[in-house]
N, CA, C and O atoms as a MOPAC input file, in Angstrom:
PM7 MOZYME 1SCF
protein

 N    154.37100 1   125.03800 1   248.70800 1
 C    152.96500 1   125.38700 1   248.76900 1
 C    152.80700 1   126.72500 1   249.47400 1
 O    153.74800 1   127.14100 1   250.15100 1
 N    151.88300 1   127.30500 1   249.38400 1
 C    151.63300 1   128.75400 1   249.57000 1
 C    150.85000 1   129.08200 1   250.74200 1
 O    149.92300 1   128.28000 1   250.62100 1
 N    150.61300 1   129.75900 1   251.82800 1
 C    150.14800 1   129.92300 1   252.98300 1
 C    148.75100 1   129.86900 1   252.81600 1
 O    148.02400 1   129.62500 1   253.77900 1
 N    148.19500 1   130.12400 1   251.41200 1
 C    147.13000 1   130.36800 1   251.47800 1
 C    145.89300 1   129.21300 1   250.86400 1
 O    144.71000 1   129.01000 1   251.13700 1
 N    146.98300 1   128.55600 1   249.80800 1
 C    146.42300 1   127.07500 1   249.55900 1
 C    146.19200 1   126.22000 1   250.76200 1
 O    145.09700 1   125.69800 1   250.97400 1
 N    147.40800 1   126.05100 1   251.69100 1
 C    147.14500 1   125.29800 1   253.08400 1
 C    145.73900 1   125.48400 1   253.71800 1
 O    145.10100 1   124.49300 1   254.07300 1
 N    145.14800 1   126.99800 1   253.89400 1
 C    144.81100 1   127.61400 1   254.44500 1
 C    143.36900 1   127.23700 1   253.98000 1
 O    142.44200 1   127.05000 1   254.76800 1
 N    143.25100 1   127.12200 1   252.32200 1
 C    142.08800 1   127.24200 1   251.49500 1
 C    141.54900 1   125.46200 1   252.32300 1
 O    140.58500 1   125.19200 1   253.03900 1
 N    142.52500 1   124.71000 1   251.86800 1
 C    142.22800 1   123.40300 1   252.19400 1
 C    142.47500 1   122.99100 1   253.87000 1
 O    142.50900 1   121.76600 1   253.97900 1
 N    142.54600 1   123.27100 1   254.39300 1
 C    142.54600 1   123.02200 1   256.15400 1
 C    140.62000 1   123.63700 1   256.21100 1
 O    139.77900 1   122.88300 1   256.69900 1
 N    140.35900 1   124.53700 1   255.84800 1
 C    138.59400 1   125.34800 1   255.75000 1
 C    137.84600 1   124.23200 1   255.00000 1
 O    136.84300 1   123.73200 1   255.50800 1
 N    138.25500 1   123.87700 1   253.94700 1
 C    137.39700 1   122.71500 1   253.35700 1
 C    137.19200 1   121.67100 1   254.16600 1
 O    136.13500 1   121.09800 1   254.42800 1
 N    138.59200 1   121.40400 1   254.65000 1
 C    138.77700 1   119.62300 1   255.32000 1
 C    137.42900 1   119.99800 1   256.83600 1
 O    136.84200 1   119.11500 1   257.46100 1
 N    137.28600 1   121.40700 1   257.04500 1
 C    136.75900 1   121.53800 1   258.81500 1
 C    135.08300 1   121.56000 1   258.15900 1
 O    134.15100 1   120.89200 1   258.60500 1
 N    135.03200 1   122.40400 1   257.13600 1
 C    133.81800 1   122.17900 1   256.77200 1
 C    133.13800 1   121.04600 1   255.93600 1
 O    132.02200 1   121.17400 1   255.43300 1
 N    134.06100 1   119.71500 1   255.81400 1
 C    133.64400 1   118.77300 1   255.54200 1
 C    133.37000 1   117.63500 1   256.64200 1
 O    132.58200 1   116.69100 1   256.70000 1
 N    134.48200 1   118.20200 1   257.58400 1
 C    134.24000 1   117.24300 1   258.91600 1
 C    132.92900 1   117.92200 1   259.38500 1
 O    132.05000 1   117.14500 1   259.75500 1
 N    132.70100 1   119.03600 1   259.42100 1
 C    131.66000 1   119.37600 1   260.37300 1
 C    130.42100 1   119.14000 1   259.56300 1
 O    129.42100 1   119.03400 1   260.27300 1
 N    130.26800 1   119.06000 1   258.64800 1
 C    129.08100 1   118.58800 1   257.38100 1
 C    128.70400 1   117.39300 1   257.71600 1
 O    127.47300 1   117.42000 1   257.70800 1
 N    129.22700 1   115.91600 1   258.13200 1
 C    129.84000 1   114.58000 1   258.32500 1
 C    129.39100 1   114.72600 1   259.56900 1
 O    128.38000 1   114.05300 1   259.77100 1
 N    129.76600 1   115.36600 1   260.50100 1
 C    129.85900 1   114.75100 1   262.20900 1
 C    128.47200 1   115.57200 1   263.11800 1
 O    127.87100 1   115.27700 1   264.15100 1
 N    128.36500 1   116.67900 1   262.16600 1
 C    126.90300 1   117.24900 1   263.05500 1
 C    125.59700 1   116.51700 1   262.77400 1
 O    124.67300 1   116.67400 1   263.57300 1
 N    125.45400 1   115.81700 1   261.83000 1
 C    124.49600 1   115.20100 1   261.46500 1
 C    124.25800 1   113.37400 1   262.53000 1
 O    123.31300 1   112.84600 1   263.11500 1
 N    125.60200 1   113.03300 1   262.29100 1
 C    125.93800 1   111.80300 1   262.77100 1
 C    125.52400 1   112.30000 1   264.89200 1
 O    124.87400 1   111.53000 1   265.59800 1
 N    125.93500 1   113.27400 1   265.27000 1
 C    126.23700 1   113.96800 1   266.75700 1
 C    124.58800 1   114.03000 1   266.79400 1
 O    124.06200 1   113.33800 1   267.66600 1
 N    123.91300 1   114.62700 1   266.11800 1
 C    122.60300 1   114.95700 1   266.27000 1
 C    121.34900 1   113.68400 1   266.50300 1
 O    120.48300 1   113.63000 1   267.37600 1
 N    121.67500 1   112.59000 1   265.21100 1
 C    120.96000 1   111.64500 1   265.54700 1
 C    121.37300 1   110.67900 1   266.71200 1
 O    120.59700 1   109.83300 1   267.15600 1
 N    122.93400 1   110.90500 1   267.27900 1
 C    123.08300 1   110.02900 1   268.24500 1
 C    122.58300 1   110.39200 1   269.39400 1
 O    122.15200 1   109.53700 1   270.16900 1
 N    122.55700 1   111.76100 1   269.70300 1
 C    121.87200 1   112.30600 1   271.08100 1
 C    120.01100 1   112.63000 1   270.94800 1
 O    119.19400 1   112.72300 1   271.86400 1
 N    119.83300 1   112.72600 1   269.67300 1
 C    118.33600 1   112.35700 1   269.60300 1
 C    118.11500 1   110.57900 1   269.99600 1
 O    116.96400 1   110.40300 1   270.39600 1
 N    118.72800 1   109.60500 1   269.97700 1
 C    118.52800 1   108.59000 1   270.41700 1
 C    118.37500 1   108.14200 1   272.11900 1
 O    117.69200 1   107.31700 1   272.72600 1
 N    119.40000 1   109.16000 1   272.50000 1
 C    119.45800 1   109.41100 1   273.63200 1
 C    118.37100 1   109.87300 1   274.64000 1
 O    117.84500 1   109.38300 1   275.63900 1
 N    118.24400 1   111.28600 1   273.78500 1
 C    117.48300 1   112.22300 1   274.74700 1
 C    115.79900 1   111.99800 1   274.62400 1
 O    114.98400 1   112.43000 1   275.43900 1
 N    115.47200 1   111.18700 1   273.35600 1
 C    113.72700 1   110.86200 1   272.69400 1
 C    113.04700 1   110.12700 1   274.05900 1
 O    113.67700 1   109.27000 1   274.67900 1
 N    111.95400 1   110.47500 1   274.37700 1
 C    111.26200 1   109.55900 1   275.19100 1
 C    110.73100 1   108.11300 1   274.53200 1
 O    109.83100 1   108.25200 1   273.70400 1
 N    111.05200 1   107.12200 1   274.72300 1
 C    110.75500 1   105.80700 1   274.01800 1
 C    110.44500 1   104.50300 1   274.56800 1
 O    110.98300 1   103.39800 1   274.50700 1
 N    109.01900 1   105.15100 1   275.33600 1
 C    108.24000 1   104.33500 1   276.16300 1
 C    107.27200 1   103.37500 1   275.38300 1
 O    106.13000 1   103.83200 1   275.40100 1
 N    107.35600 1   102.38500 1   274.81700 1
 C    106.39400 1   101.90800 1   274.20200 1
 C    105.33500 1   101.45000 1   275.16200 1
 O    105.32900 1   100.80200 1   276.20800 1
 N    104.17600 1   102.20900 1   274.17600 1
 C    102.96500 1   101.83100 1   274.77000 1
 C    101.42700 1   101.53500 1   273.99500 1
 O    101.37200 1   102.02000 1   272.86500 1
 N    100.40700 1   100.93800 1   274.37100 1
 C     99.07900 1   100.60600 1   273.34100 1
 C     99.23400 1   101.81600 1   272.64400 1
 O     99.82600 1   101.80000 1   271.56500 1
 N     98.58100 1   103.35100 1   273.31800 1
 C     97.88300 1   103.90500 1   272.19300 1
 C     98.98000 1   105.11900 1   271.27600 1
 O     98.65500 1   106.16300 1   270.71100 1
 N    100.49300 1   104.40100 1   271.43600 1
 C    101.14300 1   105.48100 1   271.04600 1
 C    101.17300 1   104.50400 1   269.35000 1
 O    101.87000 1   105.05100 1   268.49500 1
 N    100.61300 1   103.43900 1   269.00400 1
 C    100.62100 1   102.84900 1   268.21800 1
 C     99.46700 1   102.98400 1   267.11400 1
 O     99.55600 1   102.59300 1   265.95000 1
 N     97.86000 1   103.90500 1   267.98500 1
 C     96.66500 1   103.86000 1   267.30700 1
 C     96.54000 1   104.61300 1   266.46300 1
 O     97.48800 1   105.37400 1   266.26700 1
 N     95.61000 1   104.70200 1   265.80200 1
 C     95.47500 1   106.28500 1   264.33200 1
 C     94.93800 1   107.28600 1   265.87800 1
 O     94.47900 1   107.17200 1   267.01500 1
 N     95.36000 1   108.15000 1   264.97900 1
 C     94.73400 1   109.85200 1   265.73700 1
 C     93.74900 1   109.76900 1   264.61300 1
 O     93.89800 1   109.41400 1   263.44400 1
 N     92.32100 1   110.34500 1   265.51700 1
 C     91.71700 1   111.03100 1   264.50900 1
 C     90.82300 1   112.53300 1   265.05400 1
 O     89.66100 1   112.93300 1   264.99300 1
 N     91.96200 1   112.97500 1   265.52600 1
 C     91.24900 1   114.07800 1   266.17600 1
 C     90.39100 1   113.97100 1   267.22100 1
 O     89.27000 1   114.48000 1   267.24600 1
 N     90.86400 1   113.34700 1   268.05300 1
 C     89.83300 1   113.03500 1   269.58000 1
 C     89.14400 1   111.90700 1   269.41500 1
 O     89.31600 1   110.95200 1   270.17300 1
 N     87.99400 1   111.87000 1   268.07000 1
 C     87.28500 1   111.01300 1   267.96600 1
 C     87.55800 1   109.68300 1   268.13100 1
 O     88.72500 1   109.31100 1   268.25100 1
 N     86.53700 1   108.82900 1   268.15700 1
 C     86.96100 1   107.25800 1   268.15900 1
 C     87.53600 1   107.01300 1   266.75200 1
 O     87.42600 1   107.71900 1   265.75000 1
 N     88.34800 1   105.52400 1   266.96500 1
 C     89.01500 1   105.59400 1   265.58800 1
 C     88.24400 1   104.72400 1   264.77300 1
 O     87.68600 1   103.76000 1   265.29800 1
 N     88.14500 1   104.93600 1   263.58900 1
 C     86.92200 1   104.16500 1   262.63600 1
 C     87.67900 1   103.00900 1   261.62100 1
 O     88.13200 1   103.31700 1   260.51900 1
 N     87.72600 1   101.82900 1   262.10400 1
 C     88.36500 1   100.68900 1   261.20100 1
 C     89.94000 1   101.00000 1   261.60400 1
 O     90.39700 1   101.73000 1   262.48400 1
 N     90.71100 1   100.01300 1   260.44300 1
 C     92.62300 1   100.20400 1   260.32600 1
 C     92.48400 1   101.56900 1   259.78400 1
 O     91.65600 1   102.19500 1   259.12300 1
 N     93.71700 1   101.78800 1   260.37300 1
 C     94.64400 1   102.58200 1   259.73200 1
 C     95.49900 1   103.15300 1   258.31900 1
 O     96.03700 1   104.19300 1   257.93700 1
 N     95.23300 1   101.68700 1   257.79700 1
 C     95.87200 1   100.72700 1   256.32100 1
 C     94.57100 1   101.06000 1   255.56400 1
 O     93.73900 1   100.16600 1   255.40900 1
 N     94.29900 1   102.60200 1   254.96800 1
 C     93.32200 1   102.56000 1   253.79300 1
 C     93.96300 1   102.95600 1   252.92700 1
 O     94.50700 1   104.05400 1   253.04400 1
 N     94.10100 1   102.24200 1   251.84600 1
 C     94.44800 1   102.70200 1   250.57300 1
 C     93.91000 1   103.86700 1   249.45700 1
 O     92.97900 1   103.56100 1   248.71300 1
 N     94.12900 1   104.34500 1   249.42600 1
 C     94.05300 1   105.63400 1   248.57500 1
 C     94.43000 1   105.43800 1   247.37500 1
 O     95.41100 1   104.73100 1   247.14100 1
 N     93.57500 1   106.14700 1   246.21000 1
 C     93.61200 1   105.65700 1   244.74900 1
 C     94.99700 1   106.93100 1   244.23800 1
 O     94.96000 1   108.13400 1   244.49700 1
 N     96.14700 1   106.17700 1   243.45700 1
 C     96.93500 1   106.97900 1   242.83600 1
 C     96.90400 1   108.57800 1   242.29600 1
 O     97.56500 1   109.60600 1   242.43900 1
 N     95.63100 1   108.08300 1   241.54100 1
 C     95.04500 1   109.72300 1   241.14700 1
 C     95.36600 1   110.84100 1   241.92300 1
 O     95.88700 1   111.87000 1   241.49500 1
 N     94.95300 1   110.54600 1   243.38500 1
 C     95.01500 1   111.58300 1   244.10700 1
 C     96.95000 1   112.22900 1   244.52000 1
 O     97.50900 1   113.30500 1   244.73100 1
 N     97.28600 1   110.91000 1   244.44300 1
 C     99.23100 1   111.62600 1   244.40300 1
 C     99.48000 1   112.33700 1   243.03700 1
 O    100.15900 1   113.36300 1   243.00100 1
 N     99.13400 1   111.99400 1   242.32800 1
 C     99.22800 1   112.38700 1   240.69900 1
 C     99.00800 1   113.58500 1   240.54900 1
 O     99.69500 1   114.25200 1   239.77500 1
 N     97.75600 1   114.24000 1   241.43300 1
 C     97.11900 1   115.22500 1   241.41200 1
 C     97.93100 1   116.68600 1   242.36300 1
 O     97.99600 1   117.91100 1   242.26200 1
 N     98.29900 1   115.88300 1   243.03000 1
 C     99.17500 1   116.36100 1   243.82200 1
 C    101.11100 1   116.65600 1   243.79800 1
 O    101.92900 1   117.27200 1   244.48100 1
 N    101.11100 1   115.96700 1   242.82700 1
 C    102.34100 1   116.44200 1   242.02100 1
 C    102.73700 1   116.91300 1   240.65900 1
 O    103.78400 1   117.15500 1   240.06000 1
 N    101.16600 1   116.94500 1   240.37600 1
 C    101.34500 1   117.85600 1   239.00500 1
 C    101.12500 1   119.32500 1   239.85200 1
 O    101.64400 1   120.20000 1   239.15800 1
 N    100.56500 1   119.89800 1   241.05400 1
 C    100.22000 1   121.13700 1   241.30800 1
 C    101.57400 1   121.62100 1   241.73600 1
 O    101.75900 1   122.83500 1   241.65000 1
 N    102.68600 1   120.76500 1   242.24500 1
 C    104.29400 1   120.91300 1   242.75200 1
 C    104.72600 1   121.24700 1   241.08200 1
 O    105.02300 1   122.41500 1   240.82900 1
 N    104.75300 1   120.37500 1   240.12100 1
 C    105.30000 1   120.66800 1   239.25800 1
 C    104.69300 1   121.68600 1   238.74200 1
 O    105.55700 1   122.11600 1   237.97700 1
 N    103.82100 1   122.34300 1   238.64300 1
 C    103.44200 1   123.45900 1   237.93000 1
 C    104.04100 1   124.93600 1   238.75300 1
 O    104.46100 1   125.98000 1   238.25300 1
 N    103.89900 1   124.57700 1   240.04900 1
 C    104.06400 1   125.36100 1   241.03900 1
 C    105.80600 1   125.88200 1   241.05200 1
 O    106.17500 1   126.95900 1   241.52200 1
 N    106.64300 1   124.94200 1   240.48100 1
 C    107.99400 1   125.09900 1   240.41000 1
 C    107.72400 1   125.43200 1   239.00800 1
 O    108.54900 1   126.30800 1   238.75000 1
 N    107.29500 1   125.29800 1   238.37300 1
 C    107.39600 1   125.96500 1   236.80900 1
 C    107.13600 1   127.80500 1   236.87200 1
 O    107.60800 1   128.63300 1   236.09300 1
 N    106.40600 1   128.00400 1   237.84300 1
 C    106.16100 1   129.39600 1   237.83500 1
 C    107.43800 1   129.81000 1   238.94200 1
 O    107.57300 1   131.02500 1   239.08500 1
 N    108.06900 1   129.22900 1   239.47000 1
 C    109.09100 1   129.89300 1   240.33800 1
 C    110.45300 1   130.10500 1   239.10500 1
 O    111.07900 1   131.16300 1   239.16100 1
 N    110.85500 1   129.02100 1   238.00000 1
 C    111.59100 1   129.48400 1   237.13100 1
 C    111.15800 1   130.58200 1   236.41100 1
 O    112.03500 1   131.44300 1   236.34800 1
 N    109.90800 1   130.93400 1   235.72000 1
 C    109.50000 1   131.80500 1   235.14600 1
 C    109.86300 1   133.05600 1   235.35800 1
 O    110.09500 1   133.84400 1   234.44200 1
 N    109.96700 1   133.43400 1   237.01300 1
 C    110.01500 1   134.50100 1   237.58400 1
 C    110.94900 1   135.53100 1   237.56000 1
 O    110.77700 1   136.74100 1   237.70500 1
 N    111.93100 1   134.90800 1   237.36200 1
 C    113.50600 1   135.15600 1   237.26100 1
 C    113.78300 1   135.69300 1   235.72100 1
 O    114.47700 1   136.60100 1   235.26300 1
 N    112.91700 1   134.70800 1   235.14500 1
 C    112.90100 1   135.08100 1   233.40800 1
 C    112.43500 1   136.34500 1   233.00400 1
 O    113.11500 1   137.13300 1   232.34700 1
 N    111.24800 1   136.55400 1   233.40000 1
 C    110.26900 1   137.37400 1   232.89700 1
 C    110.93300 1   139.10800 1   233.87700 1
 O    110.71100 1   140.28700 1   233.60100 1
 N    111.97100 1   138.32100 1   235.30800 1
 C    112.44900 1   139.98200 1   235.24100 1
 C    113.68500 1   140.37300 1   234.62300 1
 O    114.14800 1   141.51200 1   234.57600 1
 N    114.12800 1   139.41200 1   234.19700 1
 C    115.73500 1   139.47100 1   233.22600 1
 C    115.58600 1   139.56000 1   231.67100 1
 O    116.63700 1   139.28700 1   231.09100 1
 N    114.53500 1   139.87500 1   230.86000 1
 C    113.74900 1   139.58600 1   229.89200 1
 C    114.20500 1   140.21600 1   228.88300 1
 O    114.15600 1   139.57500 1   227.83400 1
 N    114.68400 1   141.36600 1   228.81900 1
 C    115.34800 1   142.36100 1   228.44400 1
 C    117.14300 1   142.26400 1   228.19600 1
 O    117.74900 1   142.67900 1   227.20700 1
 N    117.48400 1   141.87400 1   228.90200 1
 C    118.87400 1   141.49700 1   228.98000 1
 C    119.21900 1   140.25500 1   228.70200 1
 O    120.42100 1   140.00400 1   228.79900 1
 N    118.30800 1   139.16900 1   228.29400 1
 C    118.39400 1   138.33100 1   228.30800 1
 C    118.25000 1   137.64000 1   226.44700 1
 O    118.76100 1   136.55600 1   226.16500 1
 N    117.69300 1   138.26500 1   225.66700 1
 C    117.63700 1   138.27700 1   224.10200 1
 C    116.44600 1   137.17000 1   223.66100 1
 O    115.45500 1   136.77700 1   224.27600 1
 N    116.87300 1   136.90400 1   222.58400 1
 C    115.76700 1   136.05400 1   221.40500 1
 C    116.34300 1   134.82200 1   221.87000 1
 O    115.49500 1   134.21900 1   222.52700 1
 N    117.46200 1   134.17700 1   221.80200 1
 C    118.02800 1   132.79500 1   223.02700 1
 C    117.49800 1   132.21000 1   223.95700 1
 O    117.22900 1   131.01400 1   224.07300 1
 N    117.31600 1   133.17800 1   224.74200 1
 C    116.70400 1   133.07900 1   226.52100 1
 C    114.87800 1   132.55800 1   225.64200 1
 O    114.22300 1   131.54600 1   225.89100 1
 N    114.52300 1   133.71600 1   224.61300 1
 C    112.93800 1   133.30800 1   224.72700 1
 C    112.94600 1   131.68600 1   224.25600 1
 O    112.21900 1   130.81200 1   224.72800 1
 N    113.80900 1   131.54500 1   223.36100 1
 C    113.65700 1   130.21400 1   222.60800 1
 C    113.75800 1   129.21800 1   223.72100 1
 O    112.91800 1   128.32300 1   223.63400 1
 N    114.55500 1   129.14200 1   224.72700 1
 C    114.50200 1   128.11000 1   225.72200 1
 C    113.29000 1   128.48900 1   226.70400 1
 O    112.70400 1   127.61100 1   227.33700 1
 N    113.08700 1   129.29500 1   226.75800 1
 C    111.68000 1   129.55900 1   227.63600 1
 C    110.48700 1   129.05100 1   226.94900 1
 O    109.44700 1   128.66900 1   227.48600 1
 N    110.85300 1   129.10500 1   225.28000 1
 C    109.38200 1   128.70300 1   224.73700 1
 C    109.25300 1   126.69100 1   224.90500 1
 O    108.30600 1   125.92600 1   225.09000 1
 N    110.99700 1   126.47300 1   224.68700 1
 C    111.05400 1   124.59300 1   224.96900 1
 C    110.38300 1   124.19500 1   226.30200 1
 O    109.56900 1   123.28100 1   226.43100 1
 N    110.99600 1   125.29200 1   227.60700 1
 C    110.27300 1   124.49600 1   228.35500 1
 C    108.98900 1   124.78500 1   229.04300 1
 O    108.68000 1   124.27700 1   230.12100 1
 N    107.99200 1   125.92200 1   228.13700 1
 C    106.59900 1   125.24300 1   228.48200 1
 C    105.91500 1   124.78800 1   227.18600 1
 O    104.70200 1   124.72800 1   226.98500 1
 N    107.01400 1   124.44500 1   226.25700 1
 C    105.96100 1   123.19100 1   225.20100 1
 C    106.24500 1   122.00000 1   226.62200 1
 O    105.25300 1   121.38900 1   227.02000 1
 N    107.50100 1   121.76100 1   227.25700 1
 C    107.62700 1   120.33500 1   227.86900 1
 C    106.53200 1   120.61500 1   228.79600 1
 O    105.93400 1   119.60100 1   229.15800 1
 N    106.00000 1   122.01600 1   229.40500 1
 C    105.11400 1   121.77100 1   230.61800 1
 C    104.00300 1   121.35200 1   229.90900 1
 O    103.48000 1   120.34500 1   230.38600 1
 N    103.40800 1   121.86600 1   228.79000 1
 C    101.80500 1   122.05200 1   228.14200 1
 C    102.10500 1   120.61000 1   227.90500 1
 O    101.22600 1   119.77800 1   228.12800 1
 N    103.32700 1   120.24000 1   227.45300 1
 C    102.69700 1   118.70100 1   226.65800 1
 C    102.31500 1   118.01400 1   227.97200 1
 O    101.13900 1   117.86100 1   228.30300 1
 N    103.37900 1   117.59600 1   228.72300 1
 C    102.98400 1   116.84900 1   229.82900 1
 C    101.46300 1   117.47600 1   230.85800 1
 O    100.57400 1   116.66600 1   231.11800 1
 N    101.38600 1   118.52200 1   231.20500 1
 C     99.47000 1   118.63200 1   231.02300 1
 C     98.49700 1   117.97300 1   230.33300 1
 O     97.68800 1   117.17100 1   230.79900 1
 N     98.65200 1   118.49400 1   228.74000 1
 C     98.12400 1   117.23700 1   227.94400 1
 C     97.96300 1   115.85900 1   228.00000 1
 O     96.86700 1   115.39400 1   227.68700 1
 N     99.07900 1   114.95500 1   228.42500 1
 C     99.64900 1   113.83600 1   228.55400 1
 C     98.61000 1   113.47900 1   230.04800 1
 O     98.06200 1   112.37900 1   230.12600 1
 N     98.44200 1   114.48200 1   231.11500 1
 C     98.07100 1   114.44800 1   232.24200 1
 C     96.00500 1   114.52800 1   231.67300 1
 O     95.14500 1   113.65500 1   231.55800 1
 N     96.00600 1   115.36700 1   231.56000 1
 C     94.65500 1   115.38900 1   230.82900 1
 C     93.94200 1   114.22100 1   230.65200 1
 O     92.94400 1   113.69100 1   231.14100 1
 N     95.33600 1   113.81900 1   229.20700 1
 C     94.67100 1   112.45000 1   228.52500 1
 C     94.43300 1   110.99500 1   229.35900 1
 O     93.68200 1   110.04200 1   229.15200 1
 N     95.01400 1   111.16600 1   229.96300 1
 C     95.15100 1   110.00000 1   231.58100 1
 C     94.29900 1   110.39500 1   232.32000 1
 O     94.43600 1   109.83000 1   233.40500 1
 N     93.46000 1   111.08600 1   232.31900 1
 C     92.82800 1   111.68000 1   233.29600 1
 C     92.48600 1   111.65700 1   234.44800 1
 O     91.61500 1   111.13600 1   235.14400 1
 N     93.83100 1   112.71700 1   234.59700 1
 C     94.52900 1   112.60300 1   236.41600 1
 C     93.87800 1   113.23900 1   236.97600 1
 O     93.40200 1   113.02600 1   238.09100 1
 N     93.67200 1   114.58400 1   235.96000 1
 C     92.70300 1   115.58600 1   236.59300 1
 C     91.15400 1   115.33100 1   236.76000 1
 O     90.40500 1   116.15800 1   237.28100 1
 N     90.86700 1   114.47700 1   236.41600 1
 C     89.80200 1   114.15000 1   236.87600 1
 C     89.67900 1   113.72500 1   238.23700 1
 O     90.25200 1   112.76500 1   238.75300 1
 N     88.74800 1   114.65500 1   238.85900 1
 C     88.27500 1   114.28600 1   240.12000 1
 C     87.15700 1   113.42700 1   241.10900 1
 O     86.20000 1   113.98700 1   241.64500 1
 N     87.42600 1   112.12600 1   241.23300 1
 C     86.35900 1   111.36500 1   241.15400 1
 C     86.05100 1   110.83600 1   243.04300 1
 O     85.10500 1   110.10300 1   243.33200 1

């Protein structure tokens, strides 16, 4: 074996231990070092100073997550775009054809979102 294969794999093995053991080191001395006094009001809702109004436990209608992860997914649709539209040139009639697949997949699923009407705000 070659000085430098050893070499390649001894760097892997340290950066796999240390990947593995800083994580494990971190939550054990956060257990440690956390203040973890249980007490009444470390248990109550916050509501900004005010008094607290009813539980805590209100349910919230789906819509509103729905709504809120179609604006992530759209929001990551324009971060791929970005990259496209400056490589555009170098990139040919190929590149457009997969750019055009995936905003039929965004428009349809809009549509799809539409027709469910997520976007509706009620």
């Amino acid at each position: 074996m070659s000085q430098s294969y050893v070499t390649s794999v001894l760097l892997i093995a340290l950066f796999a231990a240390i990947g593995v053991g800083l994580p494990i080191v971190a939550f054990s001395l956060s257990r440690l070092l956390r203040p973890h006094h249980a007490y009444r009001e470390k248990g109550e809702t916050y509501e900004s100073g005010n008094l607290t109004v009813g539980t805590s436990w209100v349910r919230f209608h789906v819509k509103y997550y729905l709504f809120a992860l179609l604006f992530v997914v759209f929001d990551v649709e324009t971060l791929f775009l970005y990259p496209w539209a400056v490589a555009y040139d170098a990139l040919g009639t190929f590149a457009l054809a997969e750019v055009g697949i995936f905003l039929f997949i965004l428009v349809f699923g809009l549509y799809y979102a539409w027709r469910q009407e997520v976007l509706e705000w009620k």
